[in-house]
mmCIF file of C-alpha atoms in Angstrom:
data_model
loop_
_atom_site.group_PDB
_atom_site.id
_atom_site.type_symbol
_atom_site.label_atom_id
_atom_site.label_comp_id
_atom_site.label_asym_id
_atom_site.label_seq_id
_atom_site.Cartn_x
_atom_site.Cartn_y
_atom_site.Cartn_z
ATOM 1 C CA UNK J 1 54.232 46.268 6.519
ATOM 2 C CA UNK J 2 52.078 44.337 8.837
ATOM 3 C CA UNK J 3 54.325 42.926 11.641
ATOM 4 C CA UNK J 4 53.133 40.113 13.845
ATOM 5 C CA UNK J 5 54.749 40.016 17.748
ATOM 6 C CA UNK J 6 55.008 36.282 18.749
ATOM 7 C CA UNK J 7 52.208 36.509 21.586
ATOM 8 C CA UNK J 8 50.145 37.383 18.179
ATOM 9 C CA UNK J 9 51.352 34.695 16.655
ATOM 10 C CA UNK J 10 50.385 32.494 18.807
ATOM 11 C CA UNK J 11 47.018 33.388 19.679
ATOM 12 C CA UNK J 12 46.176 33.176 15.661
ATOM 13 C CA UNK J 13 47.658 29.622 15.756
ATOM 14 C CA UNK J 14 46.341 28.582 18.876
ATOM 15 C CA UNK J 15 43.098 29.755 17.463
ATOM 16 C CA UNK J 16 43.188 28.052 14.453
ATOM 17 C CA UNK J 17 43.803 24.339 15.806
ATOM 18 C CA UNK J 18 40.556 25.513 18.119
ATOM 19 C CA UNK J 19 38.844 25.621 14.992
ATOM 20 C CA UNK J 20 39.809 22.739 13.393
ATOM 21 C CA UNK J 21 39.297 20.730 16.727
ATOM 22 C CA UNK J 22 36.004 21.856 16.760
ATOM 23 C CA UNK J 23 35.347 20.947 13.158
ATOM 24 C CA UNK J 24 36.823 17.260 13.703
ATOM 25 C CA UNK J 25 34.450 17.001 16.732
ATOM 26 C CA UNK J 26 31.517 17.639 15.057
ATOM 27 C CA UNK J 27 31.761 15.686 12.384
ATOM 28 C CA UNK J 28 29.121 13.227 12.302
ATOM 29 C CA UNK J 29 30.203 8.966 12.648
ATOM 30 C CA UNK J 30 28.463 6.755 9.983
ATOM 31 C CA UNK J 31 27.398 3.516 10.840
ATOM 32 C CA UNK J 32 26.060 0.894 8.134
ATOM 33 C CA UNK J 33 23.449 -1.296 9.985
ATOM 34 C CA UNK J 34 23.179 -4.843 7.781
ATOM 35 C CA UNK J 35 20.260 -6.925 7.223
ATOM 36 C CA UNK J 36 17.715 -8.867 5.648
ATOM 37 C CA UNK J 37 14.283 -9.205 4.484
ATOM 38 C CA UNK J 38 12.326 -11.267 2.281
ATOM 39 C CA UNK J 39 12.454 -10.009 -0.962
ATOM 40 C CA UNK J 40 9.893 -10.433 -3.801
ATOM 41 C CA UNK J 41 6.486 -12.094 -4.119
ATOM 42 C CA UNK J 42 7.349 -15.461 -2.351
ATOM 43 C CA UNK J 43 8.874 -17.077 0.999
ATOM 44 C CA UNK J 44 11.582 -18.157 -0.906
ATOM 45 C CA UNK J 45 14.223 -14.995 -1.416
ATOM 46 C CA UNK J 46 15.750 -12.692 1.134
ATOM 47 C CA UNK J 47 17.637 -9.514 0.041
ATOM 48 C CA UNK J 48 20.224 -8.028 1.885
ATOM 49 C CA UNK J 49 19.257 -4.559 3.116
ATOM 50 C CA UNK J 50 21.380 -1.745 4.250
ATOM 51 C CA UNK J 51 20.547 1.659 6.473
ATOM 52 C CA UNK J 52 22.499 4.331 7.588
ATOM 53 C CA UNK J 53 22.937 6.203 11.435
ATOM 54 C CA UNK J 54 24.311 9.031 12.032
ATOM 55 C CA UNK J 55 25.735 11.163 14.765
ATOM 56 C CA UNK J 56 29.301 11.753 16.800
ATOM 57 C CA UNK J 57 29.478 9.154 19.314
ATOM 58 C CA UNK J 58 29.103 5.908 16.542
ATOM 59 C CA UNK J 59 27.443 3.875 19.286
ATOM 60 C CA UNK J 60 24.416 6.937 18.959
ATOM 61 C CA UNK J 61 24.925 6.554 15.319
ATOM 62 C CA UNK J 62 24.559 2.538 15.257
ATOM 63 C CA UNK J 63 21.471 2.907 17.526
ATOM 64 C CA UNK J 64 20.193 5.301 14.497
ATOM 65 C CA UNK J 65 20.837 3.170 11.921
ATOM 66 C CA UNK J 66 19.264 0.224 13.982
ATOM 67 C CA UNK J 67 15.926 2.741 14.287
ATOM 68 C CA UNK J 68 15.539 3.111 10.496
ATOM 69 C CA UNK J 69 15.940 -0.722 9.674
ATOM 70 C CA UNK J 70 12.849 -1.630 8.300
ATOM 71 C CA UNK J 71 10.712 -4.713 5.697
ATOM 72 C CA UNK J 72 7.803 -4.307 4.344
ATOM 73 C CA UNK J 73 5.364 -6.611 3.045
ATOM 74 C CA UNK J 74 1.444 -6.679 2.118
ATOM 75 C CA UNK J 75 -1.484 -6.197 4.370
ATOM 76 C CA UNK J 76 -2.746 -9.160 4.232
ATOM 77 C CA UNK J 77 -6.068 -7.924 6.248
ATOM 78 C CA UNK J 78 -7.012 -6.479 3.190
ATOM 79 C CA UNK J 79 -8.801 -8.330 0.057
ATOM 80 C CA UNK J 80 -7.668 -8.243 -3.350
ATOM 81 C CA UNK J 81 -4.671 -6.200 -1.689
ATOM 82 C CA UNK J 82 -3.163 -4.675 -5.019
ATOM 83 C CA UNK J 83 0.762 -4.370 -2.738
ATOM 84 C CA UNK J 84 2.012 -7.752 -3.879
ATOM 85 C CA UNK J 85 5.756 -7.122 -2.930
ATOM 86 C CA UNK J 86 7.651 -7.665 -0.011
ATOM 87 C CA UNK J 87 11.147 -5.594 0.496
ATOM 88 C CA UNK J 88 13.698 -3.860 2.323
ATOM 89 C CA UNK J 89 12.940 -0.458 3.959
ATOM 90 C CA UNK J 90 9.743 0.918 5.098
ATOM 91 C CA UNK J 91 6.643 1.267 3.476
ATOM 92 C CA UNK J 92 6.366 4.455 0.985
ATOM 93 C CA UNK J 93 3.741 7.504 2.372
ATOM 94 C CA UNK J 94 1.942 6.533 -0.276
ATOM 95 C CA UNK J 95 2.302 2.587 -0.268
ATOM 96 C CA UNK J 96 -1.648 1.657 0.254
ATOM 97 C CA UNK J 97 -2.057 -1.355 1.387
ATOM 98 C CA UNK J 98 1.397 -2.198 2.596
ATOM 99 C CA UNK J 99 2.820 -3.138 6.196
ATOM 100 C CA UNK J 100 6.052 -2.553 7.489
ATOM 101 C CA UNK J 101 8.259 -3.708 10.754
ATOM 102 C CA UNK J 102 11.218 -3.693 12.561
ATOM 103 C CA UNK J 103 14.166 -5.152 11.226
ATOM 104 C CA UNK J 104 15.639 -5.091 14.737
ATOM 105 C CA UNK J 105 13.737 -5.075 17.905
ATOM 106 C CA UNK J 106 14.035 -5.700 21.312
ATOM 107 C CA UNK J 107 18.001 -5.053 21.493
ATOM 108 C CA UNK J 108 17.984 -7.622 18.666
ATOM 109 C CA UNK J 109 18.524 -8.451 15.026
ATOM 110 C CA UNK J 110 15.226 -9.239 13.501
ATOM 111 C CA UNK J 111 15.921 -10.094 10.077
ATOM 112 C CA UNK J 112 13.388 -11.405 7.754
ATOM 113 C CA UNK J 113 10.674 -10.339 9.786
ATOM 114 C CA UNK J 114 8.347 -9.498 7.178
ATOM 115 C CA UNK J 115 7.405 -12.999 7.109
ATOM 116 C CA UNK J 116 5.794 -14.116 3.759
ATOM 117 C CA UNK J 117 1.820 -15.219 4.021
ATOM 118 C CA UNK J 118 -0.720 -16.120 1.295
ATOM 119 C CA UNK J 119 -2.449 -13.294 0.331
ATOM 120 C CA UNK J 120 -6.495 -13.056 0.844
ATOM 121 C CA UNK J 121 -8.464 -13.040 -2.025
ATOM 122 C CA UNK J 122 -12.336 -12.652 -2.507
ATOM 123 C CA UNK J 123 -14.608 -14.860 -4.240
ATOM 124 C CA UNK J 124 -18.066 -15.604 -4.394
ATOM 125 C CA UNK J 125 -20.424 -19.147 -3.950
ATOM 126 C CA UNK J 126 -23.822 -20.417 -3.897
ATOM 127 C CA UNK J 127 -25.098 -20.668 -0.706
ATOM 128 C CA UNK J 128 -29.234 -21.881 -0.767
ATOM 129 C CA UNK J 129 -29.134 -20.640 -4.410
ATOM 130 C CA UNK J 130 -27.914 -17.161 -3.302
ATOM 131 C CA UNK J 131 -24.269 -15.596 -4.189
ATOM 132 C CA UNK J 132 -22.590 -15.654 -1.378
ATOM 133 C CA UNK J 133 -19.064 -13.238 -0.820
ATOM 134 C CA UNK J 134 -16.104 -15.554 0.537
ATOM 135 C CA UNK J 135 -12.425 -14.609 1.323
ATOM 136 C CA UNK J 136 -9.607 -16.491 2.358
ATOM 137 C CA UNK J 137 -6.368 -17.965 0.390
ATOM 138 C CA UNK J 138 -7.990 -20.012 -2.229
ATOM 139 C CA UNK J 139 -10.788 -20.568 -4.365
ATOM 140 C CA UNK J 140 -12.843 -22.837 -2.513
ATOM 141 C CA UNK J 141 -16.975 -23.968 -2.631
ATOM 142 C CA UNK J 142 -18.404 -26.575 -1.298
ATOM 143 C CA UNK J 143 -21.804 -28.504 -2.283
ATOM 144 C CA UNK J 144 -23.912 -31.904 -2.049
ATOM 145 C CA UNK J 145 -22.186 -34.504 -4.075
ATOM 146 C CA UNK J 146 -23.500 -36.874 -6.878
ATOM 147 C CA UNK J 147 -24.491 -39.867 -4.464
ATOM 148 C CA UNK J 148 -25.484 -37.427 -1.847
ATOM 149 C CA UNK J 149 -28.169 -39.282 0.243
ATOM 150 C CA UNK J 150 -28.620 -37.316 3.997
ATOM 151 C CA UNK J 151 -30.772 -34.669 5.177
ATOM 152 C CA UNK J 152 -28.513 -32.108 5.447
ATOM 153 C CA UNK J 153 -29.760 -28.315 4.640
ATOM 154 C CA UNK J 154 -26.218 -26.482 5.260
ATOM 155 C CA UNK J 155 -24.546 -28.779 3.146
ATOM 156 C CA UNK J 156 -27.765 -28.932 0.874
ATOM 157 C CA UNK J 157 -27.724 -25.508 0.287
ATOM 158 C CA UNK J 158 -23.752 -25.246 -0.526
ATOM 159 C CA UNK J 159 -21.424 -21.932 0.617
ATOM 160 C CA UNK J 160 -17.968 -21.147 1.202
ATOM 161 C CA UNK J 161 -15.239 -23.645 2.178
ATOM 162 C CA UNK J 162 -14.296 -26.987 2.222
ATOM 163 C CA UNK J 163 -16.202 -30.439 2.903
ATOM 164 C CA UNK J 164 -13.954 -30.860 6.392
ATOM 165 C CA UNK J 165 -17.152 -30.850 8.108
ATOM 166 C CA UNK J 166 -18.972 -33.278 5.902
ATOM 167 C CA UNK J 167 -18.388 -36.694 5.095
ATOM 168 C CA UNK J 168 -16.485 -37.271 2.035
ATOM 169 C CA UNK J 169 -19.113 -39.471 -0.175
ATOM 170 C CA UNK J 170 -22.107 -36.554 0.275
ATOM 171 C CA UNK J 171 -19.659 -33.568 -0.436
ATOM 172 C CA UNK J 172 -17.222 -32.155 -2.905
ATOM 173 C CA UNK J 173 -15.262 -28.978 -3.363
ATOM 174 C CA UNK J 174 -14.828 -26.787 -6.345
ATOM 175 C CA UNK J 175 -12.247 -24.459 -6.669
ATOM 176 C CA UNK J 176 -13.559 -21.349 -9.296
ATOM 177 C CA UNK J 177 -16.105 -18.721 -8.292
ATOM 178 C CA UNK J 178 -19.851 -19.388 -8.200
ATOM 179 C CA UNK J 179 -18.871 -23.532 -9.431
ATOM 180 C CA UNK J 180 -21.242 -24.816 -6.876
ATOM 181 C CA UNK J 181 -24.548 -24.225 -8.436
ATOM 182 C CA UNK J 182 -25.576 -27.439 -10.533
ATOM 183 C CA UNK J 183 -25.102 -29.988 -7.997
ATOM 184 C CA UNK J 184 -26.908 -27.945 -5.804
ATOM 185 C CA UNK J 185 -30.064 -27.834 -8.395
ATOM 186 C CA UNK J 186 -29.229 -31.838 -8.546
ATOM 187 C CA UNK J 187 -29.331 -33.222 -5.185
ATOM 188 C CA UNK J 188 -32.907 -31.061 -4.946
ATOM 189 C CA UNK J 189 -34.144 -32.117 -8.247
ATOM 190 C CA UNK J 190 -33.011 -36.083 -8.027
ATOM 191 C CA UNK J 191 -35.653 -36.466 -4.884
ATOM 192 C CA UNK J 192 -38.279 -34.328 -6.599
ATOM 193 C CA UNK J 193 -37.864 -36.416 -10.360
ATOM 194 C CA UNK J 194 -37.896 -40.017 -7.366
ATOM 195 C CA UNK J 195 -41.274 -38.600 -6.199
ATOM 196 C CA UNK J 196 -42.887 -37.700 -9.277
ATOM 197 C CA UNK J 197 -42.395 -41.310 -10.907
ATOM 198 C CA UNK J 198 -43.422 -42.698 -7.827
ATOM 199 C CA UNK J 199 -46.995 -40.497 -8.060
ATOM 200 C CA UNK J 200 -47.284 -41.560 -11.872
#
């Protein structure tokens, strides 16, 4: 029979609230770091997002979960970008074409920072009877108008844009790719049809 003297006994219990000290000490804090980002395809949702810190001070573990919050969002650098969302967390490893950032920065919530933009698109117009490549956030060529009546060779000859630098009675906009070819052939051909009747 195995007998135990009390100095024994205490030593084994002594040693056995060491351990379970030591395994309450090292078990990690949580924190939940809240915030949000806009959500979706438009400016006009935000979703509430949610990371986790960990470690066994919880002001370390706060500061973790802090360091993962993250939105992401499209590049919108990039034409005909085929990432349309925008959402909580950061981008996937293999998310081309999306951009993410901070959701708190600078000692500071930064919620929503994944601010929504227009994405940029390509297109193509006539510029001097040439296809020309545009981008920007909408379908936009410009060319001579009907009653156009000036010397003008850049507006003449048509191209991306709008008519801001033209005045409004010689220029018009269209809004689908390659639409500004006929006037173009029309303001040329209107002075050249003038002449000929003149000559006969």
């Amino acid at each position: 029979e195995l007998k135990l003297d009390t100095r024994s006994t205490m030593k084994l219990f002594a040693a056995s609230l060491l351990v379970l000290f030591t395994i309450g000490y090292v078990q990690a804090e949580t924190f939940t770091y809240t915030f949000t980002c806009v959500s979706g395809d438009s400016d006009t949702t935000a979703a509430d997002c949610t990371v986790d810190g960990e470690d066994d001070d919880v002001a370390v573990a706060e500061t973790n979960a802090q360091a993962l919050a993250f939105c992401n969002s499209p590049d919108n650098s990039v034409v005909d970008n085929a990432y349309a969302t925008y959402g909580c967390g950061a981008c996937a490893t293999d998310a081309v074409g999306c951009v993410q950032c901070a959701a708190y920065a600078n000692d500071a919530a930064a919620s929503d920072c994944n601010t929504y933009a227009a994405p940029t698109i390509g297109w193509n117009c006539y510029n001097n009877a040439e296809s020309t490549a545009c981008t920007g956030t909408a379908i936009s060529c410009f060319q001579a108008s009907d009653t156009y009546n000036v010397t003008d060779d850049a507006l003449a000859n048509g191209g991306c844009g709008d008519c801001a630098a033209y005045a409004e009675a010689n220029c018009k906009v269209c809004d689908t790719d390659l639409c500004n070819n006929a006037v173009r052939v029309a303001s040329i051909m209107g002075p050249l049809l003038a002449l000929f009747f003149w000559l006969h």
